[in-house]
Tab-separated table of C-alpha atoms and ligand atoms in Angstrom:
chain	number	residue	atom	x	y	z
A	1	MET	CA	274.767	39.409	-110.166
A	2	ASN	CA	273.806	39.570	-106.475
A	3	PRO	CA	271.643	40.330	-104.702
A	4	ARG	CA	269.097	39.129	-107.203
A	5	LEU	CA	265.491	38.156	-107.455
A	6	ASP	CA	264.927	34.925	-109.358
A	7	ILE	CA	261.593	34.964	-111.195
A	8	ASN	CA	260.372	31.589	-112.407
A	9	TYR	CA	258.463	32.332	-115.604
A	10	GLU	CA	256.893	28.867	-116.078
A	11	LYS	CA	255.576	28.842	-112.529
A	12	LEU	CA	253.989	32.254	-113.048
A	13	VAL	CA	252.281	31.026	-116.220
A	14	HIS	CA	251.057	27.996	-114.244
A	15	ASN	CA	249.535	30.045	-111.403
A	16	THR	CA	247.890	32.365	-113.893
A	17	ARG	CA	246.442	29.498	-115.893
A	18	ILE	CA	245.016	27.712	-112.836
A	19	LEU	CA	243.106	30.852	-111.860
A	20	THR	CA	242.031	32.074	-115.298
A	21	LYS	CA	240.638	28.580	-116.054
A	22	LYS	CA	238.735	28.474	-112.783
A	23	ALA	CA	237.398	31.986	-113.459
A	24	GLU	CA	236.448	31.164	-117.017
A	25	GLN	CA	234.332	28.232	-115.830
A	26	GLN	CA	232.287	30.766	-113.872
A	27	GLY	CA	232.058	33.253	-116.730
A	28	ILE	CA	234.703	35.557	-115.282
A	29	VAL	CA	237.368	37.486	-117.193
A	30	VAL	CA	240.599	38.258	-115.360
A	31	ALA	CA	242.814	41.343	-115.531
A	32	GLY	CA	246.435	40.563	-114.607
A	33	VAL	CA	247.749	43.233	-112.232
A	34	THR	CA	251.338	44.175	-113.051
A	35	LYS	CA	252.076	46.814	-110.399
A	36	VAL	CA	254.117	44.596	-108.098
A	37	PHE	CA	256.700	44.137	-110.897
A	38	GLN	CA	256.396	47.710	-112.235
A	39	GLY	CA	254.789	46.670	-115.499
A	40	ASN	CA	257.855	44.752	-116.688
A	41	PRO	CA	256.622	43.516	-120.104
A	42	ALA	CA	258.751	40.333	-120.018
A	43	VAL	CA	257.029	39.287	-116.774
A	44	ALA	CA	253.596	40.510	-117.908
A	45	GLN	CA	253.926	38.186	-120.901
A	46	ALA	CA	253.567	35.265	-118.449
A	47	TYR	CA	250.099	36.572	-117.539
A	48	ILE	CA	249.176	36.670	-121.220
A	49	ASP	CA	250.525	33.141	-121.720
A	50	GLY	CA	248.459	32.094	-118.699
A	51	GLY	CA	245.239	33.453	-120.193
A	52	VAL	CA	244.472	36.902	-118.781
A	53	GLN	CA	242.375	39.104	-121.055
A	54	HIS	CA	243.359	42.511	-119.646
A	55	LEU	CA	246.468	43.970	-118.050
A	56	ALA	CA	246.019	46.410	-115.185
A	57	ASP	CA	248.325	48.665	-113.204
A	58	SER	CA	247.934	51.470	-110.700
A	59	ARG	CA	250.556	53.647	-112.397
A	60	ILE	CA	250.387	55.063	-115.878
A	61	SER	CA	254.201	54.920	-116.204
A	62	ASN	CA	253.935	51.136	-115.813
A	63	LEU	CA	251.143	50.848	-118.376
A	64	SER	CA	253.258	52.839	-120.833
A	65	LYS	CA	255.799	49.972	-120.814
A	66	LEU	CA	253.162	47.462	-121.892
A	67	THR	CA	252.208	48.908	-125.280
A	68	SER	CA	253.738	45.942	-127.140
A	69	LEU	CA	251.292	43.533	-125.434
A	70	SER	CA	248.052	43.708	-127.347
A	71	VAL	CA	245.373	43.299	-124.679
A	72	PRO	CA	243.275	46.157	-123.248
A	73	LYS	CA	245.005	48.085	-120.425
A	74	ILE	CA	243.265	49.233	-117.271
A	75	LEU	CA	244.487	52.022	-114.999
A	76	LEU	CA	243.672	50.962	-111.432
A	77	ARG	CA	244.435	54.085	-109.415
A	78	ILE	CA	241.943	56.941	-109.731
A	79	PRO	CA	243.613	59.238	-112.309
A	80	MET	CA	245.361	62.471	-111.319
A	81	HIS	CA	244.173	65.603	-113.126
A	82	SER	CA	247.809	66.201	-114.039
A	83	GLU	CA	248.141	62.916	-115.940
A	84	ILE	CA	244.926	62.927	-117.988
A	85	GLY	CA	246.749	63.103	-121.347
A	86	ASP	CA	248.743	59.953	-120.617
A	87	VAL	CA	245.715	58.179	-119.157
A	88	VAL	CA	243.822	58.522	-122.416
A	89	LYS	CA	246.975	57.647	-124.357
A	90	TYR	CA	248.037	54.495	-122.477
A	91	ALA	CA	244.900	53.157	-120.783
A	92	ASP	CA	241.875	51.839	-122.633
A	93	ILE	CA	239.886	51.828	-119.418
A	94	SER	CA	240.376	53.665	-116.111
A	95	LEU	CA	238.740	53.265	-112.715
A	96	ASN	CA	236.984	56.465	-111.649
A	97	SER	CA	235.048	58.015	-108.795
A	98	GLU	CA	235.316	61.789	-109.426
A	99	LEU	CA	233.096	63.692	-111.822
A	100	SER	CA	235.660	66.478	-112.364
A	101	THR	CA	238.174	63.875	-113.525
A	102	LEU	CA	235.639	62.198	-115.821
A	103	LYS	CA	234.950	65.545	-117.467
A	104	LEU	CA	238.664	66.076	-118.106
A	105	LEU	CA	238.964	62.549	-119.506
A	106	ASN	CA	236.083	63.323	-121.841
A	107	GLU	CA	237.724	66.524	-123.144
A	108	GLU	CA	241.052	64.764	-123.587
A	109	ALA	CA	239.506	61.779	-125.359
A	110	LYS	CA	237.894	64.200	-127.794
A	111	ILE	CA	241.290	65.795	-128.497
A	112	GLN	CA	242.917	62.372	-129.017
A	113	ALA	CA	239.947	61.221	-131.099
A	114	LYS	CA	239.295	58.242	-128.832
A	115	ILE	CA	236.532	56.817	-126.734
A	116	HIS	CA	237.835	56.272	-123.210
A	117	GLY	CA	236.402	53.355	-121.233
A	118	VAL	CA	235.460	53.832	-117.600
A	119	ILE	CA	234.706	51.565	-114.675
A	120	VAL	CA	232.775	53.479	-112.012
A	121	MET	CA	234.069	52.584	-108.566
A	122	VAL	CA	231.757	52.319	-105.582
A	123	ASP	CA	232.861	52.082	-101.956
A	124	LEU	CA	231.187	49.203	-100.136
A	125	GLY	CA	232.829	49.992	-96.816
A	126	ASP	CA	236.582	49.480	-97.186
A	127	LEU	CA	236.919	53.280	-97.301
A	128	ARG	CA	239.588	53.592	-99.917
A	129	GLU	CA	238.357	54.646	-103.371
A	130	GLY	CA	234.801	54.696	-104.695
A	131	ILE	CA	231.593	56.708	-104.630
A	132	PHE	CA	230.032	56.315	-101.208
A	133	SER	CA	226.682	58.118	-101.195
A	134	ASP	CA	223.649	57.162	-103.268
A	135	LYS	CA	222.993	60.797	-104.080
A	136	GLU	CA	226.467	61.330	-105.502
A	137	PHE	CA	226.216	58.057	-107.392
A	138	ASN	CA	222.994	59.070	-109.169
A	139	LYS	CA	224.272	62.560	-109.944
A	140	THR	CA	227.568	61.219	-111.324
A	141	ILE	CA	225.889	58.693	-113.598
A	142	MET	CA	223.387	61.272	-114.889
A	143	GLU	CA	226.266	63.570	-115.785
A	144	ILE	CA	228.440	60.849	-117.336
A	145	LYS	CA	225.555	60.127	-119.654
A	146	GLU	CA	226.215	63.492	-121.286
A	147	LEU	CA	229.953	62.826	-121.843
A	148	GLN	CA	230.228	61.784	-125.478
A	149	PHE	CA	233.791	60.470	-125.428
A	150	ILE	CA	233.367	58.363	-122.298
A	151	ASP	CA	232.067	54.819	-122.531
A	152	VAL	CA	230.862	53.473	-119.203
A	153	LYS	CA	232.062	49.876	-119.448
A	154	GLY	CA	231.245	48.804	-115.990
A	155	ILE	CA	231.136	49.035	-112.255
A	156	GLY	CA	233.751	47.961	-109.766
A	157	VAL	CA	234.704	47.697	-106.134
A	158	ASN	CA	237.946	47.392	-104.236
A	159	LEU	CA	237.987	45.665	-100.862
A	160	THR	CA	240.464	44.430	-98.242
A	161	CYS	CA	242.915	47.225	-98.981
A	162	HIS	CA	242.449	49.989	-96.427
A	163	GLY	CA	239.732	48.788	-94.091
A	164	GLY	CA	240.418	45.063	-94.356
A	165	VAL	CA	236.773	44.495	-95.327
A	166	ILE	CA	236.313	41.033	-96.825
A	167	PRO	CA	234.212	40.584	-99.974
A	168	THR	CA	231.092	38.541	-99.264
A	169	GLU	CA	227.962	37.512	-101.109
A	170	LYS	CA	226.206	40.277	-99.198
A	171	ASN	CA	228.425	43.278	-99.964
A	172	LEU	CA	228.985	42.162	-103.568
A	173	SER	CA	225.236	41.961	-104.119
A	174	LYS	CA	225.258	45.720	-103.446
A	175	LEU	CA	227.731	46.121	-106.288
A	176	VAL	CA	225.297	44.325	-108.554
A	177	ALA	CA	222.452	46.617	-107.418
A	178	TYR	CA	224.548	49.696	-108.234
A	179	GLY	CA	225.337	48.188	-111.636
A	180	LYS	CA	221.662	47.659	-112.380
A	181	ARG	CA	220.974	51.269	-111.486
A	182	ILE	CA	223.613	52.463	-113.983
A	183	GLU	CA	222.050	50.237	-116.623
A	184	GLU	CA	218.665	51.823	-115.974
A	185	ILE	CA	220.030	55.358	-116.198
A	186	LEU	CA	222.175	54.738	-119.283
A	187	GLY	CA	219.717	52.427	-120.983
A	188	HIS	CA	222.256	49.771	-121.874
A	189	GLU	CA	223.850	46.752	-120.199
A	190	LEU	CA	227.249	47.002	-118.591
A	191	GLU	CA	230.024	44.849	-119.983
A	192	ILE	CA	232.024	44.643	-116.745
A	193	TYR	CA	231.054	43.893	-113.153
A	194	SER	CA	234.479	43.965	-111.507
A	195	GLY	CA	234.269	42.142	-108.200
A	196	GLY	CA	237.614	42.961	-106.634
A	197	ASN	CA	241.168	41.731	-106.198
A	198	SER	CA	242.889	38.654	-104.757
A	199	SER	CA	240.668	38.847	-101.673
A	200	SER	CA	237.723	37.724	-103.857
A	201	VAL	CA	239.490	34.512	-104.911
A	202	TYR	CA	238.070	32.517	-101.998
A	203	LEU	CA	234.553	33.239	-103.305
A	204	LEU	CA	235.641	31.919	-106.678
A	205	ASP	CA	236.809	28.698	-105.008
A	206	GLN	CA	233.518	28.371	-103.143
A	207	LYS	CA	231.562	29.275	-106.289
A	208	LYS	CA	229.839	32.010	-104.315
A	209	LEU	CA	230.422	34.982	-106.601
A	210	HIS	CA	227.175	36.566	-107.750
A	211	PRO	CA	226.439	35.390	-111.330
A	212	LYS	CA	226.479	39.017	-112.529
A	213	ILE	CA	230.099	39.424	-111.445
A	214	ASN	CA	232.196	38.709	-114.511
A	215	HIS	CA	235.554	40.370	-113.857
A	216	LEU	CA	238.367	40.220	-111.284
A	217	ARG	CA	241.661	42.128	-111.035
A	218	LEU	CA	244.351	39.793	-109.722
A	219	GLY	CA	247.980	40.381	-108.799
A	220	GLU	CA	248.942	38.705	-105.524
A	221	ALA	CA	247.053	35.500	-106.344
A	222	PHE	CA	249.240	35.024	-109.430
A	223	VAL	CA	252.616	36.123	-108.099
A	224	LEU	CA	252.418	34.567	-104.618
A	225	GLY	CA	249.788	31.845	-105.030
A	226	THR	CA	247.863	33.191	-102.026
A	227	GLU	CA	244.437	34.739	-101.641
A	228	SER	CA	244.308	37.887	-99.561
A	229	ALA	CA	241.049	37.633	-97.586
A	230	TYR	CA	242.403	34.986	-95.196
A	231	GLY	CA	246.009	34.639	-96.428
A	232	GLU	CA	245.527	31.020	-97.490
A	233	LYS	CA	247.528	29.226	-100.171
A	234	ILE	CA	245.556	28.657	-103.367
A	235	PRO	CA	245.407	24.921	-104.188
A	236	ASN	CA	247.665	23.736	-107.045
A	237	THR	CA	249.643	26.966	-107.216
A	238	HIS	CA	253.263	27.853	-106.489
A	239	GLN	CA	254.286	30.085	-103.588
A	240	ASP	CA	257.947	30.346	-104.580
A	241	ILE	CA	257.883	32.046	-107.976
A	242	PHE	CA	259.966	34.960	-106.716
A	243	GLN	CA	263.003	34.177	-104.568
A	244	LEU	CA	265.574	36.538	-103.122
A	245	VAL	CA	269.154	35.315	-103.506
A	246	GLY	CA	271.760	36.888	-101.191
A	247	GLU	CA	275.484	36.244	-101.121
A	248	ILE	CA	277.582	35.538	-98.033
A	249	VAL	CA	280.314	38.142	-97.480
A	250	GLU	CA	281.341	37.122	-93.950
A	251	LEU	CA	281.075	33.843	-92.058
A	252	LYS	CA	282.317	33.668	-88.469
A	253	GLU	CA	281.638	32.194	-85.072
A	254	LYS	CA	280.564	34.911	-82.651
A	255	PRO	CA	278.683	35.182	-79.344
A	256	SER	CA	274.898	35.617	-79.499
A	257	VAL	CA	274.898	38.619	-77.148
A	258	PRO	CA	276.650	41.888	-78.052
A	259	ILE	CA	279.560	42.969	-75.861
A	260	GLY	CA	279.314	46.393	-74.224
A	261	GLU	CA	276.639	48.810	-73.140
A	262	ILE	CA	273.497	48.513	-75.327
A	263	GLY	CA	272.210	51.742	-76.909
A	264	MET	CA	270.130	51.981	-80.045
A	265	ASP	CA	270.442	50.017	-83.262
A	266	ALA	CA	270.725	51.679	-86.690
A	267	PHE	CA	266.949	52.297	-86.741
A	268	GLY	CA	266.531	53.804	-83.285
A	269	ASN	CA	265.280	50.657	-81.532
A	270	THR	CA	266.844	49.200	-78.421
A	271	PRO	CA	267.562	45.572	-79.248
A	272	SER	CA	267.501	42.652	-76.824
A	273	PHE	CA	269.312	39.349	-77.146
A	274	GLU	CA	269.050	35.827	-75.793
A	275	ASP	CA	272.302	34.106	-74.847
A	276	ARG	CA	272.554	30.981	-76.979
A	277	GLY	CA	276.319	30.694	-76.744
A	278	ILE	CA	278.729	30.901	-79.656
A	279	ARG	CA	276.923	30.698	-83.011
A	280	LYS	CA	278.009	30.453	-86.624
A	281	ARG	CA	276.798	33.623	-88.287
A	282	ALA	CA	276.752	34.636	-91.915
A	283	ILE	CA	276.393	38.153	-93.251
A	284	LEU	CA	274.648	38.519	-96.618
A	285	ALA	CA	275.160	41.541	-98.848
A	286	VAL	CA	271.529	42.633	-98.973
A	287	GLY	CA	269.600	44.797	-96.518
A	288	LYS	CA	266.597	46.835	-95.515
A	289	GLN	CA	267.253	49.260	-98.352
A	290	ASP	CA	266.316	46.379	-100.648
A	291	PHE	CA	263.601	44.426	-98.845
A	292	GLY	CA	262.187	47.083	-96.512
A	293	SER	CA	261.236	46.092	-93.003
A	294	TYR	CA	259.353	43.036	-94.188
A	295	ASP	CA	259.727	39.358	-93.437
A	296	LEU	CA	261.819	36.994	-95.494
A	297	PHE	CA	261.586	33.220	-95.144
A	298	PRO	CA	264.772	31.204	-95.618
A	299	VAL	CA	264.175	28.341	-98.042
A	300	GLU	CA	266.482	26.172	-95.931
A	301	GLU	CA	264.602	25.534	-92.694
A	302	ASP	CA	267.701	25.208	-90.512
A	303	ILE	CA	268.598	28.858	-91.008
A	304	THR	CA	267.267	31.612	-88.748
A	305	ILE	CA	267.365	35.349	-89.382
A	306	LEU	CA	269.130	37.285	-86.614
A	307	GLY	CA	268.613	40.780	-87.933
A	308	SER	CA	269.183	43.252	-90.691
A	309	SER	CA	270.360	46.804	-91.256
A	310	SER	CA	270.394	48.994	-94.371
A	311	ASP	CA	272.848	46.874	-96.334
A	312	HIS	CA	273.325	43.676	-94.318
A	313	LEU	CA	271.291	40.620	-93.421
A	314	ILE	CA	272.642	38.501	-90.572
A	315	ILE	CA	271.639	34.850	-90.390
A	316	ASP	CA	272.452	31.971	-88.038
A	317	VAL	CA	273.673	28.921	-89.949
A	318	THR	CA	274.873	26.890	-86.946
A	319	ASN	CA	272.228	24.174	-87.480
A	320	SER	CA	272.569	23.997	-91.244
A	321	LYS	CA	273.679	20.715	-92.762
A	322	LEU	CA	275.149	22.599	-95.704
A	323	ASN	CA	278.739	23.598	-95.295
A	324	TYR	CA	278.430	27.281	-96.180
A	325	ARG	CA	281.424	29.268	-97.328
A	326	VAL	CA	282.002	32.927	-98.108
A	327	GLY	CA	280.697	33.546	-101.633
A	328	ASP	CA	277.841	31.018	-101.327
A	329	GLU	CA	274.253	32.020	-102.046
A	330	VAL	CA	271.268	31.775	-99.673
A	331	ARG	CA	267.652	31.810	-100.920
A	332	PHE	CA	264.507	33.300	-99.372
A	333	ASN	CA	260.791	33.145	-100.063
A	334	LEU	CA	258.807	36.357	-99.704
A	335	ARG	CA	255.530	37.942	-98.690
A	336	TYR	CA	253.878	40.757	-100.628
A	337	GLY	CA	255.610	43.653	-98.820
A	338	ALA	CA	259.116	42.273	-99.218
A	339	LEU	CA	258.423	41.359	-102.831
A	340	LEU	CA	257.208	44.872	-103.622
A	341	SER	CA	260.336	46.417	-102.045
A	342	LEU	CA	262.725	44.033	-103.781
A	343	LEU	CA	261.130	44.559	-107.153
A	344	THR	CA	261.375	48.329	-106.700
A	345	SER	CA	264.972	48.317	-105.443
A	346	PRO	CA	267.403	49.399	-108.171
A	347	TYR	CA	270.112	47.432	-106.324
A	348	VAL	CA	268.451	44.073	-106.845
A	349	HIS	CA	269.020	42.333	-110.153
A	350	LYS	CA	265.820	40.863	-111.665
A	351	ASN	CA	266.554	37.487	-113.145
A	352	ILE	CA	263.749	35.946	-115.201
A	353	ILE	CA	264.279	32.190	-115.494
A	354	LYS	CA	262.567	30.937	-118.622
A	355	GLU	CA	262.888	27.483	-120.171
A	356	LEU	CA	263.537	27.534	-123.890
B	1	PLP	C1	246.419	46.444	-106.554
B	1	PLP	C2	245.031	46.441	-106.981
B	1	PLP	C3	244.434	45.232	-107.386
B	1	PLP	C4	245.144	43.902	-107.299
B	1	PLP	O1	245.291	43.533	-105.954
B	1	PLP	P1	245.887	42.079	-105.546
B	1	PLP	O2	245.575	41.970	-104.101
B	1	PLP	O3	247.352	42.145	-105.830
B	1	PLP	O4	245.206	41.073	-106.376
B	1	PLP	C5	243.126	45.275	-107.855
B	1	PLP	N1	242.441	46.437	-107.898
B	1	PLP	C6	242.979	47.622	-107.516
B	1	PLP	C7	242.152	48.853	-107.591
B	1	PLP	C8	244.291	47.666	-107.045
B	1	PLP	O5	244.822	48.824	-106.660
């Protein structure tokens, strides 16, 4: 069924294993982040096979699909007041920065006869989630101490998401200082010092993570084999686990410059064209509605992308050594944005390739 997204299960297990092993050698536990594939349990199983000890997602509806996988589940996005019941039901641990929400979690945990785990988030400058002021931090921890059905498991930070701030030895040492302060107030040690996402992987490679940091939450590093501080490939990992496959519906020789007066394209932009003569062009039955406005990278290097609209992708196959015909398939590698769109598109078939 096309268009489809081929998902290579063995390669995903491999990437996961490379990183969980490396982390383990430094005393670090890894949570596998499932949000990019909407908590699909068949894909999440590859994380488990690769050695993650937690599964984490930003959406509770995704976590609710993972109940058959018996590792602790972490809710990554700060919970909404309107979803507290499901948070306590489906997440063992949630990331939190608001006292009002923690109080609701406490009441709900009491009703469900559970102890809900919490990782307190601090903001070290990226300016997305997390407690920012020292005063609020102290007040929050003092009050959490009184919440009987909340277990403060740890402290965490998220970086390189909104502000592009890179995790360093310096800013992560602040996380450790905050953690020590919680330990003083609560009178017990914290189990989790969660030092970030795929942008912290470079510190793992350089063995520069503070020894107190014992937890990372990784998605991109597993699915794309890239770290997200500098966008580098991670050694010994695969970058082609997910590939878009589109099918050719038209193949014709046409000029490279449109004929007629140029107005706007389908998205309100005025396009410009370089005259490269008559070219062999293929139209694939997949478009912006599926992959968003993000970049795709043809696996075959001799292909170039000419453009796309809602339902069509136009490529130039003039230089290809393959003799394409209508009905043939063309494959693309992806970056995070395109992958996220494709995995969310109901029009794209998800095809998990698993060796028996
Ligand atoms: C998405 C997310 C992650 C994982 O990020 P990657 O860059 O995919 O590793 C970790 N923590 C939080 C809070 C997130 O929202």
